[in-house]
Amino acid sequence: MNYDERPILVFWETTKACLLKCKHCRAEADLYRAPDELTTTEGFKFMEELATLRPPPVLILSGGDPLMREDIWELVDKANDLGIPVGLSPAPTEKVLENKKELTKVKSVSISLDGIESHNVIRGEGNFDLVLKIIKELTWHKGFQVNTLVAKENVYELPRVLDLLLQLGVKTWEVFFLIKTGRGVEMNDLAPQEVEDVLTFLYEVSGEINIRTVEAPFIRRIALKGPVARGELYQKLVSLHPPKGSPKFRVTDTRDGKGIIFVSRNGYLFPSGFLPYPLGNIRKESFLKIYRENPVLKKIRKAEFKGKCGVCPYRDVCGGSRSRAFAYTGDPLESDPACPYIPTEKNSQVNP
């Protein structure tokens, strides 16, 4: 796939509205839709451009909560009519259950579960029980997955979350590593060795459940080379859930801005929803023109990074989190401060 020409995964933040006020919310969502959100007509036009690509990219409708848009199923129907594989990333509220029958129209649907004790602290009192109910109601969906935030506040609960997901029959677990943006600035990051420990644990349990990570692409380095070290957090995690079987992690080479792109609620393109660096606006320019020609995106796709990420032998297959680099330095091309790997002349060549 030529990622210079086209993405394979597009996220559209359809609205700012959401009934929850989660502590880590990058969108800083509230109860009401923003007046500048893309309209139904603008959404149709955007999807028609996506449909010119063959095959079209996967389109994930997110928010806020996409179920807060009155026209959400019109948008889904339009995507299906155009042959665009469409997924839904709703907030874990009663609206999911109210729309359960309509979920047959989407290829994938995700729900967030952020811990056992900590979930209600992050998402709101009583939400844990609702999420369990939603998961039990949706495991029939072939494209169903559970998303989990990981930060200092909940990291020790990951093994228990995994145990619960396996018990409930969940097949895919996508783990989001905190980016300090939006309301997430008030939460606490893991130290680099702690990130390495969590990723090593996730890699080692990938034979039990399909593992995906967000904003932690160095799990690919771990899959190819092994971890820098196994620290105290790793030992704690595997004591709570000893990995079973051989890892089955699939290494890919996409990243934010390279095969993956985000469209904000008011039409701005960002490399990621966690990287609020405007690249252009589809109200003024062609989506594909922005994706193909923006100079920052070109550098991201060529792995032209600064600091240690720029000389790392894994810079193309990994590349670090551009969102975290931006959150800490204001530069999306800087090095990811969460990675403990130190490139040297001896490890300057890698052939994934």
Coordinates of C-alpha atoms in Angstrom, one line a residue:
M1 CA 0.0 0.0 0.0
N2 CA 1.3 3.4 -1.0
Y3 CA 0.7 5.6 2.1
D4 CA 2.0 8.7 0.3
E5 CA -1.1 8.5 -1.9
R6 CA -3.8 7.4 0.5
P7 CA -4.7 6.5 4.1
I8 CA -6.2 3.1 5.0
L9 CA -7.8 4.3 8.2
V10 CA -9.7 7.7 8.7
F11 CA -11.1 8.9 11.9
W12 CA -13.9 11.5 11.8
E13 CA -14.8 13.3 15.0
T14 CA -18.4 13.7 14.1
T15 CA -19.4 15.8 17.2
K16 CA -18.2 17.3 20.4
A17 CA -21.4 16.3 22.2
C18 CA -21.2 13.5 24.9
L19 CA -23.2 12.7 28.0
L20 CA -20.0 11.8 29.9
K21 CA -17.1 13.9 31.2
C22 CA -14.2 11.5 31.2
K23 CA -11.1 12.7 32.9
H24 CA -8.8 12.0 29.9
C25 CA -11.1 13.2 27.1
R26 CA -8.9 14.7 24.4
A27 CA -12.0 16.4 22.8
E28 CA -13.1 18.1 26.1
A29 CA -16.6 17.0 25.2
D30 CA -19.7 18.5 26.8
L31 CA -23.5 17.9 26.5
Y32 CA -24.1 20.0 23.4
R33 CA -23.1 19.8 19.8
A34 CA -20.8 22.6 18.6
P35 CA -22.2 25.0 16.0
D36 CA -19.3 24.6 13.6
E37 CA -19.5 20.8 13.2
L38 CA -19.6 19.4 9.6
T39 CA -23.1 19.2 8.4
T40 CA -24.8 16.2 6.9
T41 CA -24.2 17.5 3.4
E42 CA -20.6 18.3 4.1
G43 CA -20.2 14.8 5.6
F44 CA -21.7 13.2 2.5
K45 CA -19.3 15.2 0.3
F46 CA -16.3 14.2 2.4
M47 CA -17.3 10.5 2.2
E48 CA -17.8 10.8 -1.6
E49 CA -14.2 11.9 -1.9
L50 CA -13.1 8.9 0.2
A51 CA -15.0 6.6 -2.0
T52 CA -12.9 7.7 -5.0
L53 CA -10.2 5.5 -3.5
R54 CA -10.3 1.8 -4.4
P55 CA -10.6 0.1 -2.1
P56 CA -11.8 3.0 0.1
P57 CA -10.2 3.4 3.6
V58 CA -12.0 2.3 6.7
L59 CA -13.9 5.2 8.3
I60 CA -14.3 5.3 12.0
L61 CA -17.1 7.7 13.3
S62 CA -16.0 9.0 16.7
G63 CA -16.7 12.0 18.9
G64 CA -17.5 13.1 21.6
D65 CA -20.2 10.5 21.1
P66 CA -21.3 9.9 17.5
L67 CA -24.7 8.7 18.8
M68 CA -25.4 12.3 19.9
R69 CA -25.7 13.3 16.2
E70 CA -29.3 13.0 15.0
D71 CA -28.1 12.1 11.5
I72 CA -25.6 9.4 12.5
W73 CA -27.4 6.6 10.8
E74 CA -27.9 8.7 7.7
L75 CA -24.1 9.0 7.6
V76 CA -23.6 5.3 8.2
D77 CA -26.1 4.5 5.4
K78 CA -24.3 6.9 3.1
A79 CA -20.9 5.2 3.8
N80 CA -22.4 1.8 3.2
D81 CA -24.0 3.0 -0.1
L82 CA -20.5 4.2 -1.2
G83 CA -18.9 1.0 -0.3
I84 CA -16.9 2.5 2.6
P85 CA -16.2 0.1 5.5
V86 CA -17.5 2.1 8.5
G87 CA -17.0 1.7 12.2
L88 CA -18.5 3.3 15.3
S89 CA -16.7 4.5 18.4
P90 CA -19.5 5.6 20.8
A91 CA -19.3 6.7 24.4
P92 CA -20.3 3.9 26.9
T93 CA -23.8 5.2 27.6
E94 CA -27.4 3.9 27.4
K95 CA -27.5 5.2 23.8
V96 CA -25.4 2.2 22.7
L97 CA -28.1 -0.2 24.0
E98 CA -30.9 1.9 22.5
N99 CA -29.2 1.7 19.1
K100 CA -28.2 -2.0 19.4
K101 CA -30.2 -3.1 16.3
E102 CA -28.7 -0.4 14.1
L103 CA -25.1 -1.6 15.0
T104 CA -25.5 -4.4 12.4
K105 CA -24.9 -1.6 9.8
V106 CA -21.3 -1.0 10.9
K107 CA -18.3 -3.2 10.4
S108 CA -16.8 -2.5 13.8
V109 CA -17.8 -1.0 17.2
S110 CA -15.7 -0.2 20.2
I111 CA -16.5 0.4 23.9
S112 CA -14.2 1.6 26.6
L113 CA -13.4 -0.2 29.8
D114 CA -10.6 1.6 31.7
G115 CA -10.2 -0.6 34.8
I116 CA -12.0 -2.3 37.6
E117 CA -12.0 0.2 40.5
S118 CA -10.6 3.1 38.4
H119 CA -13.2 3.0 35.6
N120 CA -15.9 4.9 37.5
V121 CA -13.3 7.4 38.6
I122 CA -12.3 8.1 35.0
R123 CA -15.7 7.8 33.3
G124 CA -18.2 8.6 36.0
E125 CA -20.1 6.8 38.9
G126 CA -22.0 3.8 37.8
N127 CA -20.5 3.5 34.4
F128 CA -18.6 0.3 35.0
D129 CA -21.8 -1.7 35.5
L130 CA -23.3 -0.2 32.3
V131 CA -20.1 -1.1 30.3
L132 CA -20.3 -4.7 31.5
K133 CA -23.9 -4.8 30.3
I134 CA -23.0 -3.3 27.0
I135 CA -20.1 -5.7 26.4
K136 CA -22.3 -8.7 27.2
E137 CA -24.9 -7.4 24.7
L138 CA -22.4 -6.8 21.9
T139 CA -19.9 -9.7 21.9
W140 CA -22.0 -11.2 19.0
H141 CA -20.7 -8.4 16.7
K142 CA -17.8 -9.7 14.7
G143 CA -16.1 -6.3 14.7
F144 CA -16.5 -5.7 18.5
Q145 CA -13.5 -4.5 20.5
V146 CA -12.8 -3.1 23.9
N147 CA -10.6 0.0 24.3
T148 CA -8.7 0.7 27.5
L149 CA -6.8 3.8 28.6
V150 CA -3.5 3.2 30.4
A151 CA -2.0 5.8 32.7
K152 CA -0.4 5.8 36.2
E153 CA -3.9 5.9 37.7
N154 CA -5.0 2.4 36.4
V155 CA -1.9 0.5 35.1
Y156 CA -2.0 -2.1 37.8
E157 CA -5.5 -3.1 36.9
L158 CA -4.6 -4.1 33.3
P159 CA -4.3 -7.9 34.2
R160 CA -7.7 -7.9 35.8
V161 CA -9.2 -6.1 32.9
L162 CA -7.7 -8.7 30.6
D163 CA -9.0 -11.5 32.8
L164 CA -12.5 -10.0 32.6
L165 CA -12.4 -9.5 28.8
L166 CA -11.3 -13.1 28.3
Q167 CA -14.1 -14.3 30.6
L168 CA -16.6 -12.2 28.6
G169 CA -15.4 -13.6 25.2
V170 CA -13.9 -10.3 23.9
K171 CA -11.6 -11.0 21.0
T172 CA -9.8 -7.6 20.5
W173 CA -8.3 -5.3 23.1
E174 CA -7.0 -1.9 22.0
V175 CA -4.9 -0.2 24.7
F176 CA -4.6 3.6 24.5
F177 CA -1.5 5.1 26.2
L178 CA -2.2 8.5 27.7
I179 CA -1.5 11.6 25.7
K180 CA -1.6 14.8 27.8
T181 CA -4.0 16.8 25.7
G182 CA -7.5 18.0 26.4
R183 CA -8.6 17.0 29.9
G184 CA -5.9 14.4 29.8
V185 CA -3.4 17.0 31.0
E186 CA -4.6 16.4 34.5
M187 CA -3.7 12.7 34.4
N188 CA -0.3 11.1 35.0
D189 CA 2.0 9.5 32.4
L190 CA 4.0 6.3 32.9
A191 CA 7.7 6.5 33.0
P192 CA 9.6 5.2 29.9
Q193 CA 10.5 1.9 31.6
E194 CA 7.0 1.5 32.8
V195 CA 5.7 1.9 29.2
E196 CA 8.2 -0.7 28.1
D197 CA 7.0 -3.0 30.8
V198 CA 3.3 -2.6 29.8
L199 CA 4.1 -3.1 26.1
T200 CA 6.2 -6.2 26.9
F201 CA 3.3 -7.6 28.9
L202 CA 0.8 -6.8 26.1
Y203 CA 3.0 -8.4 23.5
E204 CA 3.4 -11.6 25.6
V205 CA -0.4 -12.0 26.1
S206 CA -1.1 -11.3 22.4
G207 CA -1.6 -15.1 21.9
E208 CA -4.6 -14.9 24.2
I209 CA -6.4 -11.9 22.7
N210 CA -5.8 -9.7 19.7
I211 CA -3.8 -6.8 20.9
R212 CA -3.6 -3.3 19.4
T213 CA -1.9 -0.3 20.9
V214 CA -2.5 3.4 20.3
E215 CA 0.3 6.0 20.8
A216 CA 2.8 3.3 21.7
P217 CA 4.2 2.0 18.4
F218 CA 7.4 0.7 20.0
I219 CA 5.6 -2.5 20.8
R220 CA 6.7 -3.3 17.2
R221 CA 10.3 -2.9 18.2
I222 CA 9.6 -5.3 21.2
A223 CA 8.0 -7.8 18.8
L224 CA 11.0 -7.6 16.5
K225 CA 13.9 -7.3 19.0
G226 CA 12.6 -7.8 22.5
P227 CA 12.4 -5.3 25.3
V228 CA 15.2 -3.0 26.5
A229 CA 14.7 -4.5 29.9
R230 CA 11.9 -6.1 32.1
G231 CA 11.3 -3.9 35.1
E232 CA 9.4 -4.1 38.3
L233 CA 6.0 -3.2 36.7
Y234 CA 6.4 -6.0 34.2
Q235 CA 7.1 -8.5 37.0
K236 CA 4.0 -7.2 38.8
L237 CA 1.8 -7.5 35.7
V238 CA 2.8 -11.0 34.8
S239 CA 2.4 -12.1 38.4
L240 CA -1.2 -11.1 38.2
H241 CA -1.7 -12.6 34.8
P242 CA 1.0 -15.0 33.6
P243 CA 1.1 -15.0 29.8
K244 CA -0.2 -18.2 28.1
G245 CA 1.0 -19.5 24.8
S246 CA 3.2 -17.8 22.2
P247 CA 2.7 -14.2 21.2
K248 CA 0.7 -13.5 18.1
F249 CA 1.3 -9.8 17.4
R250 CA 1.1 -8.5 13.9
V251 CA 3.7 -5.8 13.1
T252 CA 2.5 -3.1 10.8
D253 CA 4.2 0.1 9.6
T254 CA 1.4 2.6 9.7
R255 CA 1.4 5.5 12.1
D256 CA -0.5 8.8 12.6
G257 CA -0.1 10.7 9.4
K258 CA 1.1 7.6 7.5
G259 CA -1.9 5.6 6.4
I260 CA -3.9 7.0 9.3
I261 CA -5.5 10.4 9.5
F262 CA -8.0 12.3 11.7
V263 CA -10.7 14.8 10.6
S264 CA -11.9 17.1 13.4
R265 CA -15.6 18.0 13.9
N266 CA -15.1 21.3 12.1
G267 CA -13.2 19.9 9.1
Y268 CA -9.5 20.3 10.1
L269 CA -7.2 17.4 9.3
F270 CA -4.8 16.4 12.1
P271 CA -2.3 13.5 12.0
S272 CA -4.2 12.1 15.0
G273 CA -7.0 13.1 17.3
F274 CA -4.4 13.3 20.1
L275 CA -2.2 15.7 17.9
P276 CA -4.1 19.0 17.4
Y277 CA -1.7 20.2 14.7
P278 CA -3.9 21.6 11.9
L279 CA -2.8 20.5 8.4
G280 CA -5.7 22.0 6.4
N281 CA -9.5 22.1 6.3
I282 CA -11.7 20.0 4.0
R283 CA -14.2 22.9 3.8
K284 CA -11.5 24.8 1.9
E285 CA -9.4 22.1 0.2
S286 CA -9.6 18.5 -1.0
F287 CA -9.1 15.9 1.7
L288 CA -6.7 14.0 -0.6
K289 CA -4.8 17.1 -1.5
I290 CA -4.1 17.9 2.1
Y291 CA -3.1 14.3 2.9
R292 CA -0.8 13.9 -0.1
E293 CA 0.8 17.4 -0.1
N294 CA 1.1 18.7 3.5
P295 CA 4.8 19.0 4.2
V296 CA 4.6 17.8 7.8
L297 CA 2.7 14.7 6.7
K298 CA 5.4 14.1 4.1
K299 CA 8.1 14.2 6.7
I300 CA 6.1 11.9 9.0
R301 CA 5.7 9.3 6.2
K302 CA 9.4 9.5 5.4
A303 CA 10.3 9.1 9.1
E304 CA 12.3 12.4 9.0
F305 CA 12.2 12.8 12.7
K306 CA 14.5 14.8 15.1
G307 CA 16.6 13.5 18.0
K308 CA 16.9 9.8 18.7
C309 CA 13.8 8.9 16.7
G310 CA 15.4 10.3 13.6
V311 CA 18.4 8.0 13.9
C312 CA 16.6 4.9 15.3
P313 CA 16.8 1.8 13.1
Y314 CA 13.1 1.3 13.9
R315 CA 12.1 4.8 12.8
D316 CA 10.0 3.5 9.9
V317 CA 8.3 0.5 11.4
C318 CA 7.8 2.4 14.7
G319 CA 8.5 6.1 14.5
G320 CA 7.4 6.8 18.1
S321 CA 4.2 8.6 19.0
R322 CA 4.0 11.9 17.1
S323 CA 1.2 12.9 19.5
R324 CA 3.3 12.5 22.6
A325 CA 6.3 14.3 21.0
F326 CA 4.0 17.2 20.2
A327 CA 2.4 17.2 23.7
Y328 CA 5.8 17.5 25.3
T329 CA 7.7 19.7 22.9
G330 CA 5.2 21.4 20.6
D331 CA 6.9 19.8 17.6
P332 CA 5.3 16.7 15.9
L333 CA 8.7 15.7 14.5
E334 CA 10.5 15.5 17.8
S335 CA 11.4 12.3 19.6
D336 CA 8.9 10.4 21.7
P337 CA 10.0 10.9 25.4
A338 CA 8.3 7.7 26.4
C339 CA 10.6 5.3 24.6
P340 CA 13.6 4.0 26.6
Y341 CA 15.5 2.6 23.5
I342 CA 18.8 4.3 22.7
P343 CA 20.0 3.9 19.1
T344 CA 23.7 3.3 18.7
E345 CA 26.0 2.6 15.8
K346 CA 25.8 -1.1 16.6
N347 CA 22.1 -1.2 16.3
S348 CA 21.8 1.3 13.4
Q349 CA 20.6 -1.3 10.9
V350 CA 17.4 -3.3 11.2
N351 CA 15.5 -5.3 8.6
P352 CA 11.9 -5.8 9.8

